[in-house]
Coordinates of C-alpha atoms in Angstrom, one line a residue:
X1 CA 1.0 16.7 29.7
X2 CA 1.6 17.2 33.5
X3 CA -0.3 15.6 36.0
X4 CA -0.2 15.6 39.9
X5 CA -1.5 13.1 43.3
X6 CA -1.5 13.4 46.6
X7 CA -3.8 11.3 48.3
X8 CA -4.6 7.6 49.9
X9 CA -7.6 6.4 48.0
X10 CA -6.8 2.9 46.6
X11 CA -9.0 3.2 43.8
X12 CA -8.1 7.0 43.2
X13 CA -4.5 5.9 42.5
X14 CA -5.7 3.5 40.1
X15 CA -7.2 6.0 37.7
X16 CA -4.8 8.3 38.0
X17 CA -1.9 5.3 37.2
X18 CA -3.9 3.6 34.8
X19 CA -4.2 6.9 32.5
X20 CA -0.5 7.3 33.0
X21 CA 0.8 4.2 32.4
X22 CA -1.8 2.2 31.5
X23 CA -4.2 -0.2 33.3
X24 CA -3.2 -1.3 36.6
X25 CA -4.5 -2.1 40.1
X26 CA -3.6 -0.5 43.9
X27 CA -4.1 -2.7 46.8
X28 CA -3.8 -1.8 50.4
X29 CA -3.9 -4.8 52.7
X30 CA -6.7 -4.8 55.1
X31 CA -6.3 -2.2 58.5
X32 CA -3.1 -0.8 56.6
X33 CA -2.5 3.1 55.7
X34 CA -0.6 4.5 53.1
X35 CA 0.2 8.0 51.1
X36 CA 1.2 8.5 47.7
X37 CA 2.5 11.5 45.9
X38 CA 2.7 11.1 42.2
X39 CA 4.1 13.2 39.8
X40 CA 3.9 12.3 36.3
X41 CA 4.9 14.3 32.7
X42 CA 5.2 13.4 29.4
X43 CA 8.3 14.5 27.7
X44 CA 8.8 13.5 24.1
X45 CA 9.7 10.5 23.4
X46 CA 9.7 9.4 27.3
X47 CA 7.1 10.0 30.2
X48 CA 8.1 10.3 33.4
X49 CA 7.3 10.4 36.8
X50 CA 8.5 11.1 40.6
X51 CA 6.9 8.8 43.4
X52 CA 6.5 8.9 47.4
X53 CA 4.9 6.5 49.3
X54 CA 4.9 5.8 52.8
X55 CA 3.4 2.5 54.4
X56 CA 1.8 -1.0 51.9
X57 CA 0.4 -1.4 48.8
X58 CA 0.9 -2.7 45.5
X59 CA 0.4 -1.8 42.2
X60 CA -0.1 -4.5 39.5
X61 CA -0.6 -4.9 36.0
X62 CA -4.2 -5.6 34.7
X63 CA -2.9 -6.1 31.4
X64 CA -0.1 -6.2 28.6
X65 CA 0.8 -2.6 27.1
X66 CA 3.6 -1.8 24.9
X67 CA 5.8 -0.4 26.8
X68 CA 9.3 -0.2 28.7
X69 CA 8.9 0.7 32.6
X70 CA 12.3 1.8 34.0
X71 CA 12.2 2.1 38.2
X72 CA 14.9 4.8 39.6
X73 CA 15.0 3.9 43.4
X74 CA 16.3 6.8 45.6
X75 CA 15.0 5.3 48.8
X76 CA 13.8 2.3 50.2
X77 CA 13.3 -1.3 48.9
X78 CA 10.6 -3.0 46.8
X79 CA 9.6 -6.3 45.5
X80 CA 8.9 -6.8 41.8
X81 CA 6.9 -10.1 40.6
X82 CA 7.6 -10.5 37.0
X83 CA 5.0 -13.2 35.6
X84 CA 4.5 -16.3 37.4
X85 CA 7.7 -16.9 38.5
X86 CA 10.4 -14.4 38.3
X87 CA 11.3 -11.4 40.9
X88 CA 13.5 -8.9 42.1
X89 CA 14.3 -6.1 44.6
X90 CA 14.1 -2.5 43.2
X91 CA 16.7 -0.8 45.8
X92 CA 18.8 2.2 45.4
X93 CA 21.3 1.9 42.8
X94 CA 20.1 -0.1 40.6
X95 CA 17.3 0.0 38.6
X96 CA 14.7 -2.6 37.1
X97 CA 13.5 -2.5 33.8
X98 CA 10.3 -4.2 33.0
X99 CA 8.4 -5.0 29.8
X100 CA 5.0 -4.2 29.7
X101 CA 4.1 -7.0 27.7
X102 CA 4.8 -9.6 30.4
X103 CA 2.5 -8.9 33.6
X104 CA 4.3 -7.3 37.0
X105 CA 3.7 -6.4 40.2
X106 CA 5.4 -3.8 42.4
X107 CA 5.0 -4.6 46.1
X108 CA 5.7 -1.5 48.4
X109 CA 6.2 -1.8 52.3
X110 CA 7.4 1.2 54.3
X111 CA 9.0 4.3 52.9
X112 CA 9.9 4.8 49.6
X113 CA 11.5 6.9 47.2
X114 CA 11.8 6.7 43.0
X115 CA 12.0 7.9 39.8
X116 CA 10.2 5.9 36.6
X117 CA 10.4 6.2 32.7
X118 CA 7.6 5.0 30.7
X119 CA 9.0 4.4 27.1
X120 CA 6.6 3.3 24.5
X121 CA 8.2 0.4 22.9
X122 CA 7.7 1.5 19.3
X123 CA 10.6 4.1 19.7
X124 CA 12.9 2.1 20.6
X125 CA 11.7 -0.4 17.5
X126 CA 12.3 2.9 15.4
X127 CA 15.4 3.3 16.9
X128 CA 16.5 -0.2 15.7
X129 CA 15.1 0.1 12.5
X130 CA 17.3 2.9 11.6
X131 CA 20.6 1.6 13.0
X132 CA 20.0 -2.0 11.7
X133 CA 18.0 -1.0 8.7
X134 CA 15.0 -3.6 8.5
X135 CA 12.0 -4.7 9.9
X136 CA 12.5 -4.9 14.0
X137 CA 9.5 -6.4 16.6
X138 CA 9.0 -8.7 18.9
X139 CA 10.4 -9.1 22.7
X140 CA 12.4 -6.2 23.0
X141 CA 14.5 -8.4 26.1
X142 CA 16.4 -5.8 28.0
X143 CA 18.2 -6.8 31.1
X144 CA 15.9 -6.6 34.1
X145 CA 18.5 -4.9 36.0
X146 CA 21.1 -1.9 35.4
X147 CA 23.7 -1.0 37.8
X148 CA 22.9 2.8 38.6
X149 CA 26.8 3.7 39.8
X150 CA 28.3 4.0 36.8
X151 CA 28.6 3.8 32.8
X152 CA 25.0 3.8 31.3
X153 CA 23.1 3.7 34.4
X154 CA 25.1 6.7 36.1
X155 CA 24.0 8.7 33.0
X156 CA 20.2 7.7 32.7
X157 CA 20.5 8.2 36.7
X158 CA 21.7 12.2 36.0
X159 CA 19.4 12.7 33.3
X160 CA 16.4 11.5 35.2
X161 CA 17.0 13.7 37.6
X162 CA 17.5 16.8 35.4
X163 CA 14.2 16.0 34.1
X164 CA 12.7 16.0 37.6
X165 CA 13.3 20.0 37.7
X166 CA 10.4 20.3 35.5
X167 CA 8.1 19.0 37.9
X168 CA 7.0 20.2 41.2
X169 CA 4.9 23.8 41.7
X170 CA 7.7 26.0 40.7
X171 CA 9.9 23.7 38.5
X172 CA 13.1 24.8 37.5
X173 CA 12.5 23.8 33.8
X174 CA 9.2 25.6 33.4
X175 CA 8.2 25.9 29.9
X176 CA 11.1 24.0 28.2
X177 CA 9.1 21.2 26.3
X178 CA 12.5 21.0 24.1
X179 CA 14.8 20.4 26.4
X180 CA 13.3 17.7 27.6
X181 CA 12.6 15.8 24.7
X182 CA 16.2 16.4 24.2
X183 CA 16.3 14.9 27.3
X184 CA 14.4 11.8 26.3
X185 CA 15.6 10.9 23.1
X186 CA 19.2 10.8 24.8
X187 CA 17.8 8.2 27.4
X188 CA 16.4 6.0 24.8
X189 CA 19.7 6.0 22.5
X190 CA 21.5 5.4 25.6
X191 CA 19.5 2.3 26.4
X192 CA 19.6 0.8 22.4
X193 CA 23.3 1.5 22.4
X194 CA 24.4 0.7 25.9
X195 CA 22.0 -1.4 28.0
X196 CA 22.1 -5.3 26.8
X197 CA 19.4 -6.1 24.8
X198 CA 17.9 -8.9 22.5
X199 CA 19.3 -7.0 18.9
X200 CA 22.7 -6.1 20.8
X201 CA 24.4 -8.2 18.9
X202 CA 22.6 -7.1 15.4
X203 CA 24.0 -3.7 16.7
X204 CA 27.4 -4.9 17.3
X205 CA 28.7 -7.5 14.6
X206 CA 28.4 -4.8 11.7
X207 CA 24.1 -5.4 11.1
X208 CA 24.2 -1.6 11.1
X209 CA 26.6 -1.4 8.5
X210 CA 25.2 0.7 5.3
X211 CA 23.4 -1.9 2.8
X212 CA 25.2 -2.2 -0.6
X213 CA 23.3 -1.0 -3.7
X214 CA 21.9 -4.4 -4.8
X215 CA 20.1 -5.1 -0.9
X216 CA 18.9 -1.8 -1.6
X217 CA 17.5 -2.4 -4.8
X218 CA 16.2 -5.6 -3.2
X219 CA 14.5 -3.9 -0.5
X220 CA 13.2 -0.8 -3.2
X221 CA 11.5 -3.9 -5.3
X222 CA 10.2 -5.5 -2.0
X223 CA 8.4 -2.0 -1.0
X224 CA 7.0 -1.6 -4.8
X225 CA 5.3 -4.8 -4.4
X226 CA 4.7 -5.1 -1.2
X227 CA 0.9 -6.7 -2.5
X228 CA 2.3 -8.8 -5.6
X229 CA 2.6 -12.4 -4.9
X230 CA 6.5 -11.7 -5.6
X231 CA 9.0 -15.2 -5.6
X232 CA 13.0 -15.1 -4.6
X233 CA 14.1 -15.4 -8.1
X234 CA 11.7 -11.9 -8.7
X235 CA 13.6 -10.0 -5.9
X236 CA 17.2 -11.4 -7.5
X237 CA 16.2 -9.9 -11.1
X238 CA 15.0 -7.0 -9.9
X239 CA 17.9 -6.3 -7.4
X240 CA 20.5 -7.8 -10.8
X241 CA 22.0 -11.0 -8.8
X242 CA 21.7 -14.7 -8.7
X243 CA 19.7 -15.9 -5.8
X244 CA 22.8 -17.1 -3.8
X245 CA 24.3 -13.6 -3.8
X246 CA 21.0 -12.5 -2.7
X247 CA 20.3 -15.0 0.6
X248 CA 24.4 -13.6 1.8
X249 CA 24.3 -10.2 0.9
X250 CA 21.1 -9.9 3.4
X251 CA 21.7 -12.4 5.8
X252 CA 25.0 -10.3 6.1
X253 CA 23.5 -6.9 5.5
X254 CA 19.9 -7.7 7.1
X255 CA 20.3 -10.6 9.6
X256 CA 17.6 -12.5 8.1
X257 CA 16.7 -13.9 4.5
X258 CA 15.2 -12.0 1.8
X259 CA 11.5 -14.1 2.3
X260 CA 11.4 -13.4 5.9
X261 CA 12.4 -9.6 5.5
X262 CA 9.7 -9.6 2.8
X263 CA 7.2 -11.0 5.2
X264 CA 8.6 -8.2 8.0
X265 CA 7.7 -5.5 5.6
X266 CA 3.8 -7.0 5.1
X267 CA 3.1 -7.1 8.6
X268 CA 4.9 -3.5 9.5
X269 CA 2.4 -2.5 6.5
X270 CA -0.5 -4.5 8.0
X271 CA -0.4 -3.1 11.3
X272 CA -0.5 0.3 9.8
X273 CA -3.6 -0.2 7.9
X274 CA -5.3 -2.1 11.6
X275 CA -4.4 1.2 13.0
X276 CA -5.8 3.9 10.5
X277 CA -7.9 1.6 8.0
X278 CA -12.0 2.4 8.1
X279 CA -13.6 0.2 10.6
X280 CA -15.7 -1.5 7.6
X281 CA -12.6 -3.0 6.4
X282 CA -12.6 -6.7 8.3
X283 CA -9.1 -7.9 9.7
X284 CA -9.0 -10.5 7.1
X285 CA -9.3 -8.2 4.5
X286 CA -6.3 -6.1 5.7
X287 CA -4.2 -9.5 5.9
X288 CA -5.5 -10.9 2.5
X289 CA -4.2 -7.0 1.2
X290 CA -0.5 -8.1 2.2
X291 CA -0.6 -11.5 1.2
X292 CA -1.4 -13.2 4.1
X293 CA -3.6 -15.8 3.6
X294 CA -3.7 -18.2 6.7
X295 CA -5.6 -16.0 9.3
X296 CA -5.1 -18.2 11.9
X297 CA -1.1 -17.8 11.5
X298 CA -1.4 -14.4 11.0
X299 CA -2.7 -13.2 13.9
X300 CA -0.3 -15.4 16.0
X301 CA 2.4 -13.8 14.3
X302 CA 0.7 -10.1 14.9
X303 CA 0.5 -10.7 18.4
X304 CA 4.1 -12.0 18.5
X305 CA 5.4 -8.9 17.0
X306 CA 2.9 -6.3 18.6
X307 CA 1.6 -7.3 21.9
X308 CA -1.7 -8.2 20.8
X309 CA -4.1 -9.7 19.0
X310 CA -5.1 -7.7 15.4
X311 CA -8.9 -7.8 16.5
X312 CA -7.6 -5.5 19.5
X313 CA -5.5 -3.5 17.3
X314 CA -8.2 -2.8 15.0
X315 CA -10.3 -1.4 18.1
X316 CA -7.7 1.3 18.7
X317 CA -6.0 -0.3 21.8
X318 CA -2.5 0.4 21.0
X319 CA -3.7 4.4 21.0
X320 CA -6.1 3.5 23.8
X321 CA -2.5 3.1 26.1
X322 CA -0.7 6.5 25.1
X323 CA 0.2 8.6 28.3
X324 CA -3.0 10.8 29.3
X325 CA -5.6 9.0 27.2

């Protein structure tokens, strides 16, 4: 998907932004001008988008959507409210990366100049799950900052602006929908494996290491019986350990116990069925399905590891937000 705007219309911007990146607000303050060009394409796993604007506004969040923003400044200055009470300056070289699920607000004054990335947050959870092998969700907690001179910055810099040759009216990388989700998918390895993160240090003290054979017969019982009210000492038999050897090999293998991995696995397969379940099928059904029984606890543990609450889900928000929708 490629889109285009050229224009000063508060509430044109809004739309086009809101179907971009999801729902958001442009204010002008009063007997103030502005123009903003917008450039915006989807690329695999990673949308992106290339941004002039001269004079004041700013763009806010209307609500929580599950996704990574990533500001490139080329030019110019801009403030960043983050919640109630956090802030920084986006200003060439460095950028700010912001989590959709906490609120933000970029404030533009003057000239400016800058790339974005728009990543949905699940691929970088799939990411995760296939380095650390288990359940990953929650608050993803990137650094808020990234120096843009050199090391991982420098390179996410360099590819951003290769991928800005597929925009414009004659762009150089017409037609070459591969490349760029080559492109992409580098970016987003080279922010799990690089940029400081919340499951850095699942990364880097051996989580990722391969799982020996009876974790994985653990984890092939756990996904046969995913609806069976199965107990610890179940798990152990099955997997052909004492329970002991069980807890260590997956709080060494799996950085959590077998119970809570177990519970990780029910709600990954609850949120599936939210997702693509028929609409007759209530919310406490799905969660009575997967062995959750206390709806109450269940959906403040859904929205802790998804964003929001499962009566949302089950209305098709999460699809609601993709680029272009």
């Amino acid at each position: 998907m490629k889109l285009s705007y050229l224009g000063s219309d508060a509430e044109e911007l809004s739309d086009v932004l809101t179907r971009c990146i999801g729902p958001v607000r442009v204010q002008r303050p009063l007997n103030t001008d502005f123009s903003y060009s917008y450039e915006f394409v989807a690329a695999g796993r990673v949308a992106f988008s290339r941004v002039t604007s001269q004079g004041s506004l700013s763009i806010g969040q209307k609500d929580e959507v599950p996704k990574l923003l990533i500001l490139l400044p080329l030019h110019g200055s801009a403030c960043v409210k983050i919640g109630r009470n956090e802030s920084l300056i986006s200003k060439p070289g460095q950028a700010a990366i912001l989590d959709g699920n906490r609120l933000s607000e970029l404030q533009i004054e003057g000239d400016r100049r800058h790339l974005s990335l728009v990543i949905d947050q699940e691929d970088i959870f799939h990411r995760l799950r296939g380095g650390l092998e288990r359940p990953v969700y929650g608050s993803l907690d990137f650094v808020p900052e990234l120096d843009l001179a050199d090391g991982a910055g420098q390179i996410i810099l360099r590819l951003s602006q290769i991928m800005a040759a597929s925009l414009g009216a004659e762009p150089a990388m017409r037609d070459m929908p591969n490349a760029l989700s080559y492109l992409s998918g580098s970016i987003v390895n080279l922010l799990v494996d690089t940029v400081p993160h919340r499951f850095s240090a699942a990364l880097s003290q051996g989580e990722w290491l391969p799982s020996p054979k009876h974790v994985k017969r653990a984890v092939d019982f756990m996904h046969a019986n995913l609806c069976a009210p199965i107990s610890m000492t179940d798990i152990a038999g099955a997997a052909g350990i004492g329970v002991r050897s069980l807890q260590e090999g997956f709080k060494r293998f799996k950085g959590t116990s077998p119970i809570s991995y177990l519970a990780q696995l029910r709600m990954e397969a609850a949120h599936r069925d939210l997702l693509q379940a028929d609409q007759r099928v209530s919310v406490a059904e799905i969660a009575r399905k997967w062995g959750f029984r206390h709806m109450g606890r269940f959906a403040t543990e859904y929205r802790k590891c998804y964003g929001c609450p499962p009566s949302e889900a089950r209305k098709g928000r999460p699809h609601a937000l993709e680029p272009g929708e």
